[in-house]
Structure formats: structure tokens, C-alpha cells
Coordinates of C-alpha atoms and ligand atoms in Angstrom, one line a residue:
X4 CA 0.0 0.0 0.0
X5 CA 1.5 3.3 -1.1
X6 CA 0.7 6.1 1.4
X7 CA 1.1 9.8 1.3
X8 CA -0.5 11.6 4.3
X9 CA -3.2 9.0 5.0
X10 CA -3.1 9.1 8.8
X11 CA -6.9 9.1 9.3
X12 CA -7.3 6.0 7.0
X13 CA -4.7 3.6 8.3
X14 CA -6.5 2.0 11.3
X15 CA -9.8 1.4 9.4
X16 CA -7.8 0.1 6.4
X17 CA -5.8 -2.4 8.4
X18 CA -8.9 -3.5 10.3
X19 CA -10.9 -4.2 7.1
X20 CA -8.0 -5.9 5.3
X21 CA -7.4 -8.2 8.3
X22 CA -11.1 -9.2 8.4
X23 CA -11.2 -9.8 4.6
X24 CA -8.0 -11.9 4.7
X25 CA -8.9 -14.0 7.8
X26 CA -11.8 -15.4 5.8
X27 CA -9.4 -16.8 3.2
X28 CA -8.2 -20.3 3.6
X29 CA -5.6 -19.9 0.8
X30 CA -3.9 -17.1 2.6
X31 CA -1.9 -18.1 5.7
X32 CA 1.1 -15.9 5.6
X33 CA -0.2 -12.5 4.4
X34 CA 1.5 -9.3 5.5
X35 CA 0.7 -5.6 4.9
X36 CA 3.6 -3.4 3.7
X37 CA 3.1 0.3 3.8
X38 CA 5.5 2.2 1.6
X39 CA 5.1 5.7 3.0
X40 CA 6.3 9.0 1.7
X41 CA 4.2 11.1 4.2
X42 CA 5.1 14.4 5.6
X43 CA 2.5 14.2 8.4
X44 CA 2.2 11.7 11.3
X45 CA 1.1 8.7 9.1
X46 CA 4.3 6.7 10.0
X47 CA 3.5 7.0 13.7
X48 CA -0.1 6.0 13.2
X49 CA 1.1 2.9 11.1
X50 CA 3.5 1.9 13.9
X51 CA 0.7 2.2 16.5
X52 CA -1.7 0.2 14.4
X53 CA 0.9 -2.4 13.7
X54 CA 1.4 -3.1 17.4
X55 CA -2.1 -4.4 17.8
X56 CA -2.9 -5.8 14.4
X57 CA -3.7 -9.5 13.9
X58 CA -2.0 -9.3 10.5
X59 CA 1.8 -8.5 10.4
X60 CA 2.2 -4.8 9.3
X61 CA 5.5 -3.6 8.0
X62 CA 6.4 0.1 7.4
X63 CA 8.9 1.3 4.9
X64 CA 9.2 5.1 5.3
X65 CA 11.1 6.7 2.5
X66 CA 12.9 10.0 2.8
X67 CA 13.7 10.1 -0.9
X68 CA 10.5 9.7 -2.8
X69 CA 11.9 8.1 -6.0
X70 CA 9.2 7.5 -8.6
X71 CA 6.3 8.8 -6.4
X72 CA 3.4 6.4 -6.0
X73 CA 4.7 4.1 -8.7
X74 CA 8.2 3.9 -7.2
X75 CA 6.7 3.2 -3.8
X76 CA 4.7 0.2 -5.3
X77 CA 7.9 -1.2 -6.8
X78 CA 9.8 -0.8 -3.5
X79 CA 7.0 -2.6 -1.7
X80 CA 7.1 -5.5 -4.2
X81 CA 10.8 -5.9 -3.7
X82 CA 10.4 -6.0 0.0
X83 CA 7.5 -8.5 0.0
X84 CA 8.1 -12.0 1.4
X85 CA 5.6 -13.5 -1.0
X86 CA 5.6 -13.7 -4.8
X87 CA 1.9 -12.8 -4.9
X88 CA 1.7 -9.0 -4.4
X89 CA -1.6 -7.2 -4.1
X90 CA -1.5 -3.5 -4.6
X91 CA -4.2 -1.1 -3.3
X92 CA -4.6 2.5 -2.3
X93 CA -4.4 3.6 1.3
X94 CA -7.6 5.7 1.3
X95 CA -10.2 2.8 1.1
X96 CA -11.3 3.8 -2.4
X97 CA -10.4 0.1 -3.1
X98 CA -12.7 -1.8 -0.8
X99 CA -10.7 -4.5 1.1
X100 CA -13.8 -6.7 0.9
X101 CA -12.8 -7.3 -2.8
X102 CA -9.5 -8.9 -1.8
X103 CA -11.0 -12.5 -1.6
X104 CA -12.4 -12.2 -5.1
X105 CA -8.9 -11.1 -6.4
X106 CA -7.2 -13.9 -4.5
X107 CA -9.6 -16.6 -5.6
X108 CA -9.3 -15.6 -9.3
X109 CA -5.5 -15.5 -9.0
X110 CA -5.6 -18.9 -7.3
X111 CA -6.9 -20.6 -10.4
X112 CA -3.3 -20.3 -11.5
X113 CA -3.9 -19.5 -15.2
X114 CA -3.0 -15.8 -15.0
X115 CA -0.1 -13.5 -14.0
X116 CA -2.2 -10.5 -13.1
X117 CA -5.7 -10.0 -11.8
X118 CA -6.9 -6.4 -12.4
X119 CA -9.8 -4.9 -10.3
X120 CA -11.6 -2.8 -12.9
X121 CA -14.0 0.1 -12.5
X122 CA -15.0 -0.3 -16.1
X123 CA -15.6 -4.1 -16.4
X124 CA -19.3 -5.2 -16.4
X125 CA -20.6 -4.6 -12.9
X126 CA -17.8 -2.2 -11.9
X127 CA -18.4 1.5 -11.1
X128 CA -16.3 4.6 -10.7
X129 CA -18.6 6.6 -8.4
X130 CA -15.7 7.5 -6.2
X131 CA -14.1 9.8 -8.8
X132 CA -14.4 13.3 -7.3
X133 CA -16.4 15.1 -9.9
X134 CA -17.5 15.2 -13.6
X135 CA -14.1 16.5 -14.7
X136 CA -12.3 13.6 -13.1
X137 CA -14.8 11.1 -14.7
X138 CA -14.2 12.7 -18.1
X139 CA -10.4 12.8 -17.6
X140 CA -10.4 9.2 -16.6
X141 CA -12.6 8.0 -19.5
X142 CA -10.7 10.0 -22.1
X143 CA -7.3 9.0 -20.9
X144 CA -8.3 5.4 -20.7
X145 CA -9.5 5.5 -24.3
X146 CA -6.4 7.2 -25.5
X147 CA -4.2 4.8 -23.6
X148 CA -6.0 1.8 -25.0
X149 CA -5.8 3.1 -28.6
X150 CA -2.0 3.6 -28.2
X151 CA -1.5 0.0 -27.1
X152 CA -4.3 -1.8 -28.9
X153 CA -2.7 -5.2 -28.7
X154 CA -1.2 -5.2 -25.2
X155 CA -4.3 -3.6 -23.6
X156 CA -6.9 -5.4 -25.7
X157 CA -8.5 -7.3 -22.9
X158 CA -8.1 -4.7 -20.2
X159 CA -10.9 -2.2 -19.5
X160 CA -9.1 -0.3 -16.7
X161 CA -5.3 -0.1 -17.3
X162 CA -5.2 3.0 -14.9
X163 CA -6.5 1.2 -11.8
X164 CA -4.3 1.1 -8.8
X165 CA -5.9 -2.2 -7.5
X166 CA -4.4 -5.4 -8.7
X167 CA -2.8 -8.7 -7.7
X168 CA 0.3 -9.7 -9.6
X169 CA 2.9 -12.4 -9.5
X170 CA 6.2 -10.6 -8.9
X171 CA 8.3 -13.2 -10.7
X172 CA 6.3 -12.3 -13.9
X173 CA 7.6 -8.7 -13.8
X174 CA 11.1 -7.4 -14.7
X175 CA 11.3 -5.0 -11.8
X176 CA 14.6 -3.6 -12.9
X177 CA 13.2 -2.8 -16.4
X178 CA 10.4 -0.6 -15.0
X179 CA 10.7 3.2 -15.0
X180 CA 7.9 4.3 -12.6
X181 CA 6.9 7.9 -12.9
X182 CA 4.0 9.0 -10.8
X183 CA 0.6 7.4 -10.5
X184 CA 0.1 4.8 -13.3
X185 CA 2.2 1.9 -12.2
X186 CA 0.0 -0.9 -13.6
X187 CA 0.1 0.7 -17.1
X188 CA 3.9 0.8 -16.9
X189 CA 3.9 -2.9 -16.0
X190 CA 1.3 -4.0 -18.5
X191 CA 2.8 -2.4 -21.7
X192 CA 6.3 -3.8 -21.1
X193 CA 5.5 -7.4 -22.0
X194 CA 2.5 -9.7 -22.6
X195 CA 0.9 -11.0 -19.5
X196 CA -2.0 -13.4 -18.9
X197 CA -4.6 -11.1 -17.4
X198 CA -8.0 -11.5 -15.8
X199 CA -10.3 -8.8 -14.6
X200 CA -12.8 -8.6 -11.9
X201 CA -15.3 -5.7 -11.6
X202 CA -15.3 -3.5 -8.4
X203 CA -17.0 -0.4 -7.1
X204 CA -14.5 2.4 -6.8
X205 CA -15.6 4.0 -3.5
X206 CA -15.4 7.4 -2.0
X207 CA -12.3 8.3 0.0
X208 CA -12.7 7.4 3.6
X209 CA -10.9 10.5 4.9
X210 CA -8.3 13.0 3.7
X211 CA -7.6 14.4 0.3
X212 CA -6.7 13.1 -3.1
X213 CA -3.1 13.7 -4.2
X214 CA -4.0 13.7 -7.9
X215 CA -3.0 16.9 -9.6
X216 CA -2.3 18.6 -12.9
X217 CA 1.4 17.7 -12.2
X218 CA 0.4 14.0 -12.1
X219 CA -1.4 14.6 -15.4
X220 CA 1.7 15.9 -17.0
X221 CA 3.7 12.9 -15.6
X222 CA 1.1 10.7 -17.1
X223 CA 1.4 12.2 -20.6
X224 CA 5.2 12.0 -20.6
X225 CA 4.9 8.4 -19.3
X226 CA 2.5 7.5 -22.1
X227 CA 4.7 9.1 -24.8
X228 CA 7.9 7.6 -23.5
X229 CA 6.4 4.1 -23.2
X230 CA 5.0 4.2 -26.7
X231 CA 7.7 5.9 -28.7
X232 CA 10.7 5.9 -26.4
X233 CA 12.9 8.9 -25.8
X234 CA 13.3 9.8 -29.5
X235 CA 9.6 10.9 -29.9
X236 CA 9.7 13.2 -26.9
X237 CA 12.9 14.6 -28.3
X238 CA 11.1 15.1 -31.6
X239 CA 8.1 16.8 -29.9
X240 CA 10.4 19.2 -28.0
X241 CA 12.4 19.9 -31.2
X242 CA 9.1 20.7 -33.0
X243 CA 8.0 23.1 -30.3
X244 CA 11.4 24.7 -30.6
X245 CA 10.9 25.3 -34.3
X246 CA 7.6 27.0 -33.6
X247 CA 9.1 29.1 -30.9
X248 CA 11.9 30.1 -33.2
X249 CA 9.5 31.4 -35.8
X250 CA 7.4 33.3 -33.2
X251 CA 10.5 35.0 -31.8
X252 CA 11.7 36.1 -35.2
X253 CA 8.3 37.4 -36.0
X254 CA 8.0 39.3 -32.6
X255 CA 11.4 40.8 -32.8
X256 CA 11.1 42.0 -36.4
X257 CA 7.7 43.5 -35.5
X258 CA 9.6 45.5 -32.9
X259 CA 12.0 46.8 -35.6
X260 CA 14.9 44.5 -34.9
X261 CA 17.0 43.6 -37.9
X262 CA 16.0 40.2 -39.3
X263 CA 19.6 38.7 -39.1
X264 CA 19.9 39.8 -35.4
X265 CA 16.4 38.5 -34.8
X266 CA 17.3 35.1 -36.4
X267 CA 20.4 34.8 -34.2
X268 CA 18.6 35.7 -31.0
X269 CA 15.8 33.3 -31.8
X270 CA 18.2 30.5 -32.7
X271 CA 20.2 30.9 -29.5
X272 CA 17.1 31.2 -27.3
X273 CA 15.6 28.0 -28.7
X274 CA 18.9 26.1 -28.4
X275 CA 18.9 27.1 -24.7
X276 CA 15.2 26.3 -24.2
X277 CA 15.6 23.0 -26.0
X278 CA 18.4 22.0 -23.6
X279 CA 16.4 22.8 -20.6
X280 CA 13.4 20.8 -21.8
X281 CA 15.4 17.7 -22.8
X282 CA 17.2 17.8 -19.5
X283 CA 13.9 17.8 -17.7
X284 CA 11.8 15.4 -19.8
X285 CA 13.9 13.3 -22.1
X286 CA 17.2 12.5 -20.4
X287 CA 16.3 13.0 -16.7
X288 CA 17.0 9.4 -15.9
X289 CA 20.6 9.7 -17.3
X290 CA 21.6 13.0 -15.6
X291 CA 22.8 11.3 -12.5
X292 CA 25.5 9.3 -14.2
X293 CA 26.4 11.9 -16.7
X294 CA 28.9 14.8 -16.5
X295 CA 28.0 18.0 -14.7
X296 CA 25.2 20.3 -16.0
X297 CA 27.5 23.0 -17.4
X298 CA 29.5 20.4 -19.2
X299 CA 26.3 18.9 -20.7
X300 CA 25.1 22.4 -21.6
X301 CA 28.4 23.3 -23.3
X302 CA 28.4 20.1 -25.4
X303 CA 24.7 20.5 -26.4
X304 CA 25.2 24.3 -27.2
X305 CA 28.3 23.7 -29.2
X306 CA 26.7 20.9 -31.2
X307 CA 23.5 22.8 -32.1
X308 CA 25.5 25.9 -33.1
X309 CA 27.9 23.8 -35.2
X310 CA 25.0 22.0 -36.8
X311 CA 23.3 25.3 -37.8
X312 CA 26.6 26.5 -39.3
X313 CA 27.4 23.3 -41.1
X314 CA 24.0 22.5 -42.4
X315 CA 23.5 25.6 -44.6
X316 CA 26.7 25.0 -46.8
X317 CA 25.7 21.3 -47.1
X318 CA 22.3 22.4 -48.4
X319 CA 24.0 24.7 -50.9
X320 CA 26.3 21.9 -52.0
X321 CA 23.4 19.5 -52.6
X322 CA 21.5 22.2 -54.6
X323 CA 24.5 23.3 -56.7
X324 CA 26.2 20.0 -57.5
X325 CA 23.4 17.4 -56.8
X326 CA 20.7 19.3 -58.6
X327 CA 18.3 18.7 -55.8
X328 CA 15.7 21.3 -55.1
X329 CA 16.3 23.6 -52.1
X330 CA 13.2 22.4 -50.3
X331 CA 14.1 18.7 -50.6
X332 CA 17.7 19.4 -49.7
X333 CA 16.6 21.3 -46.6
X334 CA 14.2 18.5 -45.6
X335 CA 16.8 15.8 -46.0
X336 CA 19.4 17.7 -44.0
X337 CA 16.9 18.5 -41.3
X338 CA 16.0 14.8 -40.9
X339 CA 19.6 13.7 -40.9
X340 CA 20.4 16.5 -38.4
X341 CA 17.6 15.4 -36.1
X342 CA 18.8 11.8 -36.0
X343 CA 22.5 12.9 -35.5
X344 CA 21.4 15.3 -32.8
X345 CA 19.5 12.6 -30.9
X346 CA 22.4 10.2 -31.2
X347 CA 24.9 12.8 -30.1
X348 CA 22.9 13.7 -27.1
X349 CA 22.2 10.2 -25.9
X350 CA 25.7 8.9 -26.6
X351 CA 27.9 12.0 -25.9
X352 CA 26.1 14.7 -23.9
X353 CA 24.4 12.2 -21.5
X354 CA 27.2 9.6 -21.6
X355 CA 28.0 8.1 -18.2
X356 CA 31.1 9.7 -16.6
X357 CA 34.2 7.6 -16.6
X358 CA 36.1 7.0 -13.4
X359 CA 39.5 8.5 -12.9
X360 CA 41.2 11.3 -14.8
X361 CA 39.6 11.8 -18.2
X362 CA 40.6 15.2 -19.4
X363 CA 44.1 15.8 -20.8
X364 CA 44.4 18.9 -18.6
X365 CA 43.6 17.0 -15.5
X366 CA 46.0 14.2 -16.5
X367 CA 48.8 16.7 -17.1
X368 CA 48.1 18.4 -13.7
X369 CA 48.3 15.1 -12.0
X370 CA 51.6 14.2 -13.7
X371 CA 53.0 17.6 -12.6
X372 CA 51.7 17.0 -9.1
X373 CA 53.3 13.6 -9.1
X374 CA 56.7 15.1 -10.1
X375 CA 56.4 17.8 -7.6
X376 CA 55.9 15.3 -4.8
X377 CA 59.0 13.2 -5.8
X378 CA 61.7 13.3 -3.2
X379 CA 64.2 16.1 -4.3
X380 CA 67.9 15.7 -4.9
X381 CA 69.4 18.9 -3.7
Ligands
GDD411 N1 4.1 6.4 -1.2 C1 3.4 7.3 -1.9 N2 4.1 8.3 -2.5 N3 2.1 7.2 -2.0 C2 1.4 8.1 -2.7 C3 2.0 9.1 -3.4 C4 3.4 9.3 -3.3 O1 4.0 10.2 -3.8 N4 1.0 9.9 -4.0 C5 -0.2 9.3 -3.7 N5 0.1 8.2 -2.9 C6 -0.9 7.2 -2.4 C7 -2.1 7.9 -1.6 O2 -1.8 8.1 -0.3 C8 -3.1 6.8 -1.8 O3 -3.0 5.8 -0.9 C9 -2.8 6.3 -3.2 O4 -1.5 6.5 -3.5 C10 -3.7 6.9 -4.3 O5 -3.6 8.3 -4.3 P1 -4.9 9.3 -4.2 O6 -4.4 10.6 -3.8 O7 -6.0 8.6 -3.4 O8 -5.2 9.5 -5.7 P2 -6.4 9.0 -6.6 O9 -7.5 8.5 -5.8 O10 -6.7 10.2 -7.5 O11 -5.8 7.9 -7.6 C11 -5.9 6.6 -7.4 O12 -7.0 6.2 -8.1 C12 -6.8 6.0 -9.5 C13 -8.0 5.6 -10.1 O13 -8.7 6.7 -10.6 C14 -4.6 5.9 -7.7 O14 -4.7 4.6 -7.1 C15 -4.4 5.6 -9.1 O15 -3.4 4.6 -9.2 C16 -5.7 5.0 -9.6 O16 -5.5 4.7 -11.0
MN412 MN1 -7.7 7.9 -3.9

């Protein structure tokens, strides 16, 4: 159970889960693991409840909230003693009384995952806060399913946070959890044998939802990255840059700035903007192992400026000697430049740092230092 400031829900949740699980013959060694990122007194409440619970309750309190809700779920799965991991929210929107139905379906042994669905026949989503949330949920489910028509063919609710899964069926290291939609992340990575059971998505027992516009943005980047990989995000950001470039040139020339100056300002501004965006959205998972931010910026900035300078004469050469039209030549060089730029960024700008002295300057300094430290012969 992932929790973020769910103090008023913990006792009721554990009580109802314990009642539901006690009725199950198949489950003898169940445990509850809370993976908690709270900033309130939730961890204290969990410890208190654990002391008197009939079910073993374990608490993992994280100070670094890697991957948010999704990261917490993965961490809980790694920590679990059992291979069968049931994931549910900590606010009682997923009724613990449904646990036996999930366990029984899973017990048939013919599937890797049992998904509790709001949208399967008999399920409902009444607990969604308002009309907007209902619409957002329905539309994003439809878009998601259309983007993965094969993988998600038999799944009505890939965005649910209530499911039972065999841990050994998942490649935990291959997952890149970002925010709320961990089941989606799992399901699109490989083909699973999936069964669904309908359930009623209830109202929150207490406290507030942590869903936000920010989570929505996370979801969109997750979707794009899962479907098209890094390269498509890179392309989308590049496309935005081209539009921004045109707008800046237009605005500056309206102001009376000379068009050459305007073009240079627009080019440099979009090169910088592009760097900031790819840092944040495309290569964020590679920043940790790469060289420092200024070094990355210098490489990216140098590449993009060099590219702009080199591409124009190449277009000219193609037009003059290859008898290709200027438009076609421009298009070809832009596509080639895009691919080269992507490859350069993923292999050079965000390359993992090497250990030890790498730069010639540093190597020379160390040699000098070594000499200086030699015992002298006066
Ligand atoms: N550890 C951890 N870290 N837990 C988190 C975090 C986090 O950063 N953010 C949220 N949670 C926990 C909450 O405490 C709650 O137990 C659960 O994740 C779901 O969060 P809610 O705030 O209740 O969000 P929701 O109801 O909008 O979203 C839930 O319902 C969706 C269905 O509409 C999530 O379960 C989604 O996964 C689910 O798809
Ligand atoms: Mn909720």
C-alpha cells in the first residue's frame, strides 16, 4: 500500500483488510507493507496500528520519494516476502472486501495478473471526485488503449491502482515508474496473462486526493515515453522549438529588430530552451551518471551551433552539385540533423562519466603533481 499523508485512514484500512484476509483459507502468511512518503504523522499511526494488528504490518518510510506512487509500489514489491503481491490505495477507495475475489481468481493459476476494474461489467467509478475527473479518466483510458491496442486489448481499466500480480512475472529492474500509473507501466512492457474482476470504486474514507495537474503531465510523458521511447519526446520538443523560433523572429522583427539579429537571437534562445526541456523530460534518468550540468550544456550548445553553421553549406552543395531542389535538400538535412542530434545527445552529452582522470588537462596536472611530490635531490 502506497501512502502519502493518509493518517486518518490507516486504522480502518488495516482492520478491514485483516477481516477480509482472515476469511481466506488460501492465505496463511499474508502481510501488509506500507511504503510511505508522508510528511504528516502517518508513520507514527502505522507503527501504533501495527502493534495491535492481527496481520503483520511492516512500514517502509522513504525520505527520498523516487518515482512517487509508482516507485513506492515497486519498492513494496521488492520488500515483500511472498511472490503474490496485491497493490491497493491507502484511502479505502479500493474496498478490502474485494480482496478475496482477487485472490480466488488468482488462485486458479492461469494468469499472472488480476486487475480490479471500474469499467468491467458490474464495476463503477462513483468515487471519482467530480464530472471533470470522470471525463479525464474515461478519455485518458480510451487514448491509452488506442495507443496500445494489442497489449491492452482485454483490459478495460489499465489505470486502476488495485491489482494482484505475480512478482516473478515482472522485470522489476526494467520498469521506469513515474507517478501514478504503475499498472500501465507494468502491462505495456510485456505480454501478461490477465484476468479482470469488476469492483465499485468507493469514496475516499478521509483526507484528500493527491491527484494533480502535475500528475497529469507525468502521465502524458509516461505515455509518450512508453509508446515511442525517448526519441519521440525529443522530436516533440524539437518541433516546439521550431515553432518558438518562428514566433521569436516574428515578434522581434515587428519591434523593428534587424532580421539577421532576430534570427540569431531566436536560434540561441531556442537552443537554450531545448536544452532545458530535454534535461527535464527526455534524459532526466541519465543525468545522475552523466557529467555536470555545465559540461552537458556546453556540449549541447556547441553541437547545435555547429549544426546550424554546417547544415547551410551542405544544403548549398546539394543544390549546386546534386541538382536537388532547395526544399528537398533542406528537408533531407533536417531529418539527418535530427537523428544525428539525438544520437549525439544520448551517446555523448548524457554519456556516463568515466572514473578517474579523463581530461588531458587533469591528466597533465596530476603528472606535474606527481613530479612535484617526488623526493628532491638537492
Ligand atoms: N508512497 C506514496 N508516494 N504514496 C502516494 C503518493 C506518493 O508520492 N502519492 C499518492 N500516494 C498514495 C495515496 O496516499 C493513496 O494511498 C494512493 O497513493 C492513491 O492516491 P490518491 O491521492 O488517493 O489518488 P487518486 O484516488 O486520484 O488515484 C488513485 O486512483 C486512481 C483511479 O482513478 C490511484 O490509485 C491511481 O493509481 C488510480 O488509478
Ligand atoms: Mn484515492
